[in-house]
Amino acid sequence: MRPSKPPSALRVAPAPATAPNYPLPAGMRDLLPPEALQRRMLSRRLLEHFGLHGYALVTPPAFELADVLERGLGTLDPRDVLRFVEPESGEVAALRPDVTPQIARMAATRLADRPMPMRLCYEGTVLRRRQERARKHRQIPQAGVELLGVRGPEGDIELMGLSVSSARAAGLTGFKLDVGHADIARAMMSEFPAQLAAPILDALARKDTGILADLARGSGAPAAVVTALCELPKLHGDAAVWAEAERVLNPTAAAPALGALRDLWDRATAFGLESVLLVDFGEVRGFAYYTGAIFHLLAEGPGEPIGSGGRYDDLLARFGAPMPAAGFALDLDNLAWALRIQGCEEIPEPRVLVALGARSAAICAALRAAGRGCVVGNEGDLEAFARAWGFSHVLRMADEKIALWEASTAGSTAVAAGSDAEVAARLAEKLGSR
């Protein structure tokens, strides 16, 4: 998927020359109306969908003792973590760079007496110091799930299916599920000198066949492994790529992982995921963290995954509670971006700005009782005020004439007169949902 330019909603207009300048820390940003409302609606929709699949909501704290977080950092560099000294205890604490270690801590302690499996979901922001791209925020809003106590492909398929249905529940229509296996690259790396591991993994991540070939020459690795390593970046696509992948990888130590990935592919196809499924045999993101299946949700717009997940069976052992574990997280910024690109962004419920008048307070009360948001507007350009603050309609009343102005069309329709309750009922019917 090709990255596109950031939507204009994310561009911040320069402040007037006379306005005071209160800059945010680098990488931080505010969510203003209506973006904040749309974010909340997206989060709510995802959490409700997770709940429909049996995942119970937990809310971990924004910071933890640094030792707890560092046990489960996985692929994150410890230098990415924002630390501080907690004043009361004097302990070193850290703002969470990842929620999964917090879930692991809960599972090993406060949830340890619950029967297995554990299905937990969450929504929150993680904070990281690193900024890989100028547009990448240090604050990363996420919604995700963790499945603990379910081993192997059964758990992987459950999560892959849930990631796909979650993207659809959010309103996304065009996306792909890209699947790989950590042990393919891991098995290949075992054939090369340790000092080549980092540059080989970096070249694989960038799919640079030229550098891979240079690194492999003279490494002492078997010829079949050298050939397979150089071919890995090309082994990405739909079902048609399997024949070449099996030809190249079966003669190497990656053959068992290849077989496991093929089994997962077949199960995913049988599960109904074939229309969105891709495979990437050279996937190395999270190489040091994942122990099996790896998957990413890709969509037009962000230029990076809208969601990532996989199996990390070694994680809970670091907290004294060894058990199989897997999960995924959706990046809410990237998901919202993809929704905007596809024109699938959820439209907020109607909100009415009621012109000031003798009946305005009573009409507002009746509208709120009917579940419609509204407020009484002061004198002035109500239409401009409505557009600026995200009101969908303006209601004006003069004698027995009642007119409802709609922001999206800039047109007005007449509303039949009657009692306050009757007018509110007719308005609620006309408003419906946007």
Coordinates of C-alpha atoms in Angstrom, one line a residue:
M1 CA 0.0 0.0 0.0
R2 CA 1.4 3.4 -1.0
P3 CA 1.5 6.1 1.7
S4 CA -0.5 9.2 1.1
K5 CA -0.2 12.7 2.3
P6 CA -1.6 13.4 5.8
P7 CA -5.3 14.6 5.6
S8 CA -5.9 18.2 6.1
A9 CA -7.7 17.6 9.4
L10 CA -4.3 16.8 10.9
R11 CA -2.6 20.0 9.7
V12 CA -2.5 22.8 12.4
A13 CA -3.1 26.3 11.1
P14 CA -0.7 28.9 12.3
A15 CA -1.9 31.0 15.3
P16 CA -2.7 34.7 14.7
A17 CA 0.3 36.9 15.3
T18 CA -1.2 38.4 18.4
A19 CA -2.0 35.0 20.0
P20 CA 0.3 33.6 22.7
N21 CA 2.3 30.6 21.7
Y22 CA 2.1 27.6 24.0
P23 CA 3.8 24.8 22.0
L24 CA 3.2 21.2 22.9
P25 CA 6.2 18.9 23.6
A26 CA 7.6 17.4 20.4
G27 CA 5.5 14.5 19.1
M28 CA 2.4 15.4 21.2
R29 CA -0.9 16.8 19.8
D30 CA -4.3 17.8 20.9
L31 CA -7.5 16.3 19.5
L32 CA -10.0 19.1 18.9
P33 CA -13.7 18.9 17.9
P34 CA -14.8 17.0 15.9
E35 CA -11.7 14.7 15.7
A36 CA -11.9 14.0 19.5
L37 CA -15.5 12.8 19.1
Q38 CA -14.7 10.7 16.2
R39 CA -11.8 9.1 18.1
R40 CA -14.1 8.3 21.0
M41 CA -16.7 6.8 18.7
L42 CA -14.1 4.6 17.0
S43 CA -12.7 3.4 20.3
R44 CA -16.2 2.6 21.6
R45 CA -17.1 0.7 18.4
L46 CA -13.9 -1.4 18.7
L47 CA -14.3 -2.2 22.4
E48 CA -18.0 -3.2 21.9
H49 CA -16.8 -5.5 19.1
F50 CA -14.1 -7.1 21.3
G51 CA -16.8 -7.6 24.0
L52 CA -19.1 -9.4 21.5
H53 CA -16.2 -11.9 21.1
G54 CA -15.9 -12.5 24.9
Y55 CA -13.0 -10.1 25.6
A56 CA -13.2 -8.4 29.0
L57 CA -12.2 -4.8 29.4
V58 CA -9.2 -3.9 31.6
T59 CA -7.8 -0.4 32.2
P60 CA -4.1 -0.5 33.2
P61 CA -2.4 2.6 34.7
A62 CA -0.6 5.2 32.5
F63 CA 2.7 4.4 34.2
E64 CA 4.3 1.4 36.0
L65 CA 7.5 0.6 37.8
A66 CA 10.2 0.6 35.1
D67 CA 11.2 -3.0 36.0
V68 CA 7.8 -4.3 35.2
L69 CA 7.6 -2.7 31.8
E70 CA 11.2 -3.6 30.9
R71 CA 10.6 -7.3 31.4
G72 CA 8.1 -7.2 28.5
L73 CA 9.5 -4.6 26.2
G74 CA 10.2 -7.0 23.4
T75 CA 11.5 -5.2 20.4
L76 CA 11.5 -1.8 22.0
D77 CA 14.8 -0.2 22.8
P78 CA 14.9 0.7 26.5
R79 CA 16.0 4.1 25.5
D80 CA 12.6 4.7 24.0
V81 CA 11.0 4.6 27.4
L82 CA 10.2 7.8 29.2
R83 CA 11.3 7.3 32.9
F84 CA 10.9 9.4 36.0
V85 CA 11.4 8.9 39.8
E86 CA 8.1 8.3 41.6
P87 CA 8.1 10.9 44.4
E88 CA 6.4 8.9 47.2
S89 CA 8.4 5.6 46.8
G90 CA 11.6 6.8 45.2
E91 CA 11.2 4.0 42.7
V92 CA 12.0 4.5 39.0
A93 CA 8.7 4.5 37.1
A94 CA 8.0 4.8 33.4
L95 CA 5.2 5.9 31.1
R96 CA 4.1 2.8 29.3
P97 CA 5.5 2.3 25.9
D98 CA 3.4 -0.9 25.4
V99 CA 0.2 -2.2 27.2
T100 CA 1.1 -5.9 26.8
P101 CA 3.6 -6.1 29.7
Q102 CA 0.9 -4.5 31.9
I103 CA -1.6 -7.2 30.9
A104 CA 1.1 -9.9 31.6
R105 CA 1.6 -8.4 35.1
M106 CA -2.2 -8.5 35.7
A107 CA -2.4 -12.1 34.5
A108 CA 0.5 -13.3 36.7
T109 CA -0.8 -11.5 39.8
R110 CA -4.3 -10.2 40.3
L111 CA -5.9 -12.6 37.7
A112 CA -3.8 -15.6 38.5
D113 CA -6.6 -17.5 40.2
R114 CA -9.0 -17.1 37.2
P115 CA -9.7 -20.1 35.0
M116 CA -8.0 -20.2 31.6
P117 CA -8.1 -19.0 28.9
M118 CA -8.0 -15.2 29.6
R119 CA -9.5 -12.9 27.0
L120 CA -8.7 -9.3 27.8
C121 CA -9.1 -6.1 25.8
Y122 CA -8.0 -2.5 26.4
E123 CA -7.9 1.0 25.0
G124 CA -5.3 3.7 25.8
T125 CA -2.3 5.6 24.8
V126 CA 1.3 4.4 24.9
L127 CA 4.2 6.9 24.9
R128 CA 7.6 6.4 23.2
R129 CA 10.6 8.6 22.8
R130 CA 11.6 7.4 19.4
Q131 CA 10.2 9.1 16.3
E132 CA 10.9 7.0 13.2
R133 CA 9.2 9.5 10.9
A134 CA 8.5 13.2 11.2
R135 CA 4.7 12.5 11.4
K136 CA 4.9 9.7 13.9
H137 CA 3.7 10.8 17.3
R138 CA 5.2 9.9 20.6
Q139 CA 1.7 9.3 21.9
I140 CA 0.2 6.3 20.1
P141 CA -3.5 5.6 20.8
Q142 CA -4.3 1.9 20.7
A143 CA -7.1 -0.6 21.2
G144 CA -6.2 -4.2 21.4
V145 CA -6.7 -7.7 22.8
E146 CA -4.7 -10.4 24.6
L147 CA -5.5 -14.1 24.4
L148 CA -3.7 -16.0 27.2
G149 CA -3.7 -19.7 27.7
V150 CA -4.6 -20.8 24.1
R151 CA -1.8 -22.6 22.4
G152 CA -0.8 -22.7 18.7
P153 CA -2.9 -22.1 15.5
E154 CA -6.3 -22.2 17.3
G155 CA -5.4 -19.0 19.1
D156 CA -3.7 -17.5 16.1
I157 CA -6.7 -18.0 13.9
E158 CA -9.1 -16.6 16.6
L159 CA -7.0 -13.4 16.8
M160 CA -6.5 -13.1 13.0
G161 CA -10.2 -13.4 12.5
L162 CA -11.0 -10.9 15.3
S163 CA -8.5 -8.4 13.8
V164 CA -10.2 -8.6 10.4
S165 CA -13.8 -8.4 11.9
S166 CA -12.7 -5.5 14.1
A167 CA -11.4 -3.5 11.1
R168 CA -14.7 -4.2 9.4
A169 CA -16.7 -3.2 12.5
A170 CA -14.8 0.1 12.5
G171 CA -16.1 0.7 9.0
L172 CA -13.0 -0.2 6.9
T173 CA -13.7 -1.9 3.6
G174 CA -10.3 -2.1 1.8
F175 CA -7.4 -3.7 3.7
K176 CA -5.2 -6.8 3.8
L177 CA -4.0 -9.2 6.5
D178 CA -0.3 -9.9 6.0
V179 CA 0.8 -13.1 7.7
G180 CA 4.3 -14.3 8.5
H181 CA 6.2 -16.6 11.0
A182 CA 9.1 -15.4 13.2
D183 CA 10.8 -18.8 13.1
I184 CA 11.5 -18.6 9.3
A185 CA 14.0 -15.7 9.7
R186 CA 15.1 -17.1 13.0
A187 CA 16.0 -20.5 11.5
M188 CA 17.9 -18.8 8.7
M189 CA 19.8 -16.6 11.0
S190 CA 21.2 -19.6 12.9
E191 CA 23.3 -20.4 9.9
F192 CA 25.1 -17.1 9.8
P193 CA 27.8 -15.6 12.1
A194 CA 26.4 -13.7 15.1
Q195 CA 28.0 -10.4 14.0
L196 CA 26.0 -10.5 10.7
A197 CA 22.6 -10.8 12.5
A198 CA 21.8 -7.1 12.9
P199 CA 22.8 -6.0 9.3
I200 CA 21.0 -9.0 7.8
L201 CA 17.8 -8.3 9.8
D202 CA 18.0 -4.6 8.8
A203 CA 18.4 -5.5 5.1
L204 CA 15.5 -8.0 5.4
A205 CA 13.3 -5.3 7.0
R206 CA 14.1 -3.0 4.1
K207 CA 13.8 -5.9 1.5
D208 CA 17.2 -4.9 0.1
T209 CA 18.3 -7.9 -2.0
G210 CA 21.6 -6.3 -3.0
I211 CA 22.9 -5.8 0.6
L212 CA 21.7 -9.3 1.5
A213 CA 23.7 -10.8 -1.3
D214 CA 26.8 -8.9 -0.2
L215 CA 26.4 -10.0 3.4
A216 CA 25.8 -13.6 2.5
R217 CA 28.8 -14.0 0.3
G218 CA 31.7 -15.5 2.2
S219 CA 29.6 -16.0 5.3
G220 CA 30.2 -19.7 5.4
A221 CA 26.5 -20.5 5.3
P222 CA 25.3 -23.4 3.2
A223 CA 24.5 -22.5 -0.4
A224 CA 20.8 -23.3 0.0
V225 CA 20.6 -21.0 2.9
V226 CA 22.4 -18.2 1.1
T227 CA 20.0 -18.6 -1.9
A228 CA 16.9 -18.6 0.3
L229 CA 18.1 -15.6 2.3
C230 CA 18.5 -13.6 -0.9
E231 CA 15.0 -14.7 -2.2
L232 CA 13.2 -13.9 1.1
P233 CA 12.4 -10.3 0.2
K234 CA 10.7 -11.4 -3.0
L235 CA 8.5 -14.0 -1.3
H236 CA 5.5 -11.9 -0.6
G237 CA 2.0 -11.9 -2.0
D238 CA -1.1 -14.1 -2.4
A239 CA -1.5 -17.9 -2.8
A240 CA 0.6 -17.9 -6.0
V241 CA 3.8 -17.3 -4.0
W242 CA 3.6 -20.5 -2.1
A243 CA 5.1 -22.8 -4.7
E244 CA 8.3 -20.7 -5.0
A245 CA 8.5 -20.3 -1.2
E246 CA 8.4 -24.1 -0.7
R247 CA 11.0 -24.7 -3.4
V248 CA 13.4 -22.2 -1.8
L249 CA 12.8 -22.8 1.9
N250 CA 12.2 -26.6 2.1
P251 CA 16.0 -27.4 1.7
T252 CA 16.8 -25.2 4.7
A253 CA 16.3 -25.2 8.5
A254 CA 13.3 -23.0 8.0
A255 CA 11.2 -25.9 6.6
P256 CA 9.4 -26.7 9.9
A257 CA 8.4 -23.0 10.3
L258 CA 7.3 -23.0 6.7
G259 CA 5.1 -26.0 7.4
A260 CA 3.6 -24.2 10.4
L261 CA 2.9 -21.1 8.3
R262 CA 1.3 -23.2 5.6
D263 CA -1.0 -24.8 8.2
L264 CA -1.9 -21.4 9.5
W265 CA -2.6 -20.2 5.9
D266 CA -4.9 -23.2 5.2
R267 CA -6.8 -22.7 8.5
A268 CA -7.2 -19.0 7.8
T269 CA -8.5 -19.8 4.3
A270 CA -11.0 -22.3 5.7
F271 CA -12.0 -19.7 8.3
G272 CA -13.0 -17.3 5.5
L273 CA -10.1 -14.9 5.5
E274 CA -8.9 -15.8 2.0
S275 CA -10.1 -12.5 0.4
V276 CA -7.9 -10.4 2.6
L277 CA -5.0 -12.8 3.1
L278 CA -1.3 -12.1 2.1
V279 CA 1.8 -13.9 3.1
D280 CA 5.3 -12.5 3.8
F281 CA 8.0 -15.1 4.3
G282 CA 10.6 -12.4 5.0
E283 CA 8.7 -10.6 7.8
V284 CA 11.1 -9.7 10.6
R285 CA 9.3 -6.9 12.4
G286 CA 9.2 -8.0 16.1
F287 CA 11.7 -10.7 15.3
A288 CA 13.1 -10.7 18.9
Y289 CA 9.7 -10.7 20.5
Y290 CA 7.4 -13.0 18.6
T291 CA 7.7 -16.8 18.8
G292 CA 5.4 -17.9 16.0
A293 CA 2.8 -16.3 13.8
I294 CA 3.1 -12.6 13.0
F295 CA 0.4 -10.6 11.3
H296 CA -0.2 -7.0 10.2
L297 CA -3.3 -5.2 8.9
L298 CA -2.5 -2.9 5.9
A299 CA -4.6 -0.3 4.3
E300 CA -4.2 2.7 1.9
G301 CA -3.2 5.9 3.6
P302 CA -0.9 5.6 6.6
G303 CA 2.0 3.9 4.9
E304 CA 2.5 1.6 7.9
P305 CA 0.3 -1.0 9.6
I306 CA -3.1 0.0 11.0
G307 CA -2.7 -3.0 13.3
S308 CA -0.1 -5.6 14.4
G309 CA -0.1 -8.8 16.4
G310 CA 1.2 -12.3 16.8
R311 CA 2.3 -15.0 19.2
Y312 CA 4.7 -14.3 22.1
D313 CA 4.7 -17.5 24.2
D314 CA 7.8 -16.5 26.1
L315 CA 6.4 -13.3 27.6
L316 CA 4.4 -14.6 30.6
A317 CA 7.4 -16.7 31.8
R318 CA 9.2 -13.4 32.5
F319 CA 6.5 -12.6 35.0
G320 CA 6.6 -16.0 36.7
A321 CA 3.5 -17.4 35.0
P322 CA 4.5 -19.3 31.9
M323 CA 1.6 -19.8 29.4
P324 CA 0.9 -19.4 25.7
A325 CA 0.0 -15.9 24.7
A326 CA -0.9 -13.9 21.7
G327 CA -2.6 -10.6 20.9
F328 CA -2.9 -7.6 18.6
A329 CA -3.2 -3.9 18.8
L330 CA -4.9 -1.4 16.4
D331 CA -3.2 1.9 16.0
L332 CA -6.2 4.3 16.2
D333 CA -4.5 7.2 14.4
N334 CA -3.6 4.9 11.5
L335 CA -7.0 3.3 11.4
A336 CA -8.7 6.7 11.4
W337 CA -6.4 7.8 8.6
A338 CA -7.4 4.8 6.5
L339 CA -11.1 5.4 7.2
R340 CA -10.8 9.0 6.0
I341 CA -8.9 7.9 2.8
Q342 CA -11.7 5.4 2.0
G343 CA -14.5 7.7 2.9
C344 CA -15.7 5.3 5.6
E345 CA -15.3 7.7 8.6
E346 CA -18.3 7.5 11.0
I347 CA -20.5 10.5 11.0
P348 CA -21.4 11.8 14.5
E349 CA -25.0 11.9 15.7
P350 CA -27.0 15.0 14.8
R351 CA -26.6 18.0 17.2
V352 CA -29.0 21.0 17.0
L353 CA -28.3 24.7 17.7
V354 CA -31.6 26.2 18.8
A355 CA -32.1 29.9 18.2
L356 CA -32.8 31.9 21.3
G357 CA -36.5 32.4 21.9
A358 CA -39.4 32.0 24.2
R359 CA -39.7 28.3 23.5
S360 CA -36.0 27.4 23.0
A361 CA -35.4 26.0 26.5
A362 CA -38.5 23.8 26.4
I363 CA -37.7 22.6 22.9
C364 CA -34.1 21.7 24.0
A365 CA -35.4 19.8 27.0
A366 CA -37.8 17.8 24.8
L367 CA -35.0 17.1 22.3
R368 CA -32.7 15.9 25.0
A369 CA -35.4 13.6 26.4
A370 CA -35.6 12.1 22.9
G371 CA -31.9 11.5 22.9
R372 CA -30.8 14.4 20.6
G373 CA -28.0 16.7 21.5
C374 CA -28.8 20.4 21.5
V375 CA -28.0 23.8 23.0
V376 CA -29.6 27.3 22.9
G377 CA -27.6 29.6 20.7
N378 CA -27.1 33.3 21.3
E379 CA -27.8 36.0 18.7
G380 CA -25.5 36.3 15.7
D381 CA -24.5 34.1 12.8
L382 CA -25.9 30.9 14.1
E383 CA -25.0 29.0 10.9
A384 CA -21.3 30.0 11.1
F385 CA -21.3 29.1 14.8
A386 CA -22.9 25.7 14.0
R387 CA -20.3 24.9 11.3
A388 CA -17.4 25.9 13.6
W389 CA -18.5 23.7 16.5
G390 CA -19.8 20.7 14.6
F391 CA -23.6 21.2 15.0
S392 CA -25.5 19.5 12.2
H393 CA -28.6 21.7 12.3
V394 CA -29.9 25.1 13.4
L395 CA -33.5 25.5 14.5
R396 CA -35.2 28.9 14.1
M397 CA -38.7 29.7 15.4
A398 CA -40.7 32.8 14.6
D399 CA -44.3 32.9 15.6
E400 CA -45.7 29.7 14.3
K401 CA -43.0 29.2 11.6
I402 CA -40.3 26.7 12.5
A403 CA -37.4 26.1 10.1
L404 CA -34.6 23.5 10.4
W405 CA -31.3 24.5 8.7
E406 CA -28.9 21.7 7.8
A407 CA -25.2 22.4 7.8
S408 CA -24.2 19.8 5.2
T409 CA -26.6 21.1 2.5
A410 CA -27.1 24.8 3.8
G411 CA -30.8 24.3 3.1
S412 CA -33.8 24.7 5.3
T413 CA -37.0 22.6 5.7
A414 CA -40.2 23.7 7.5
V415 CA -41.3 21.9 10.6
A416 CA -45.0 21.7 11.5
A417 CA -46.0 23.8 14.5
G418 CA -47.4 22.3 17.7
S419 CA -46.6 21.8 21.4
D420 CA -43.0 21.7 22.5
A421 CA -43.2 17.9 22.8
E422 CA -44.8 17.6 19.4
V423 CA -42.2 19.8 17.7
A424 CA -39.4 17.9 19.4
A425 CA -40.9 14.5 18.3
R426 CA -41.1 15.8 14.7
L427 CA -37.6 17.1 14.9
A428 CA -36.2 13.8 16.3
E429 CA -37.9 12.0 13.4
K430 CA -36.5 14.3 10.8
L431 CA -33.0 14.2 12.3
G432 CA -32.9 10.4 12.4
S433 CA -29.1 9.7 12.3
R434 CA -26.6 11.1 10.0

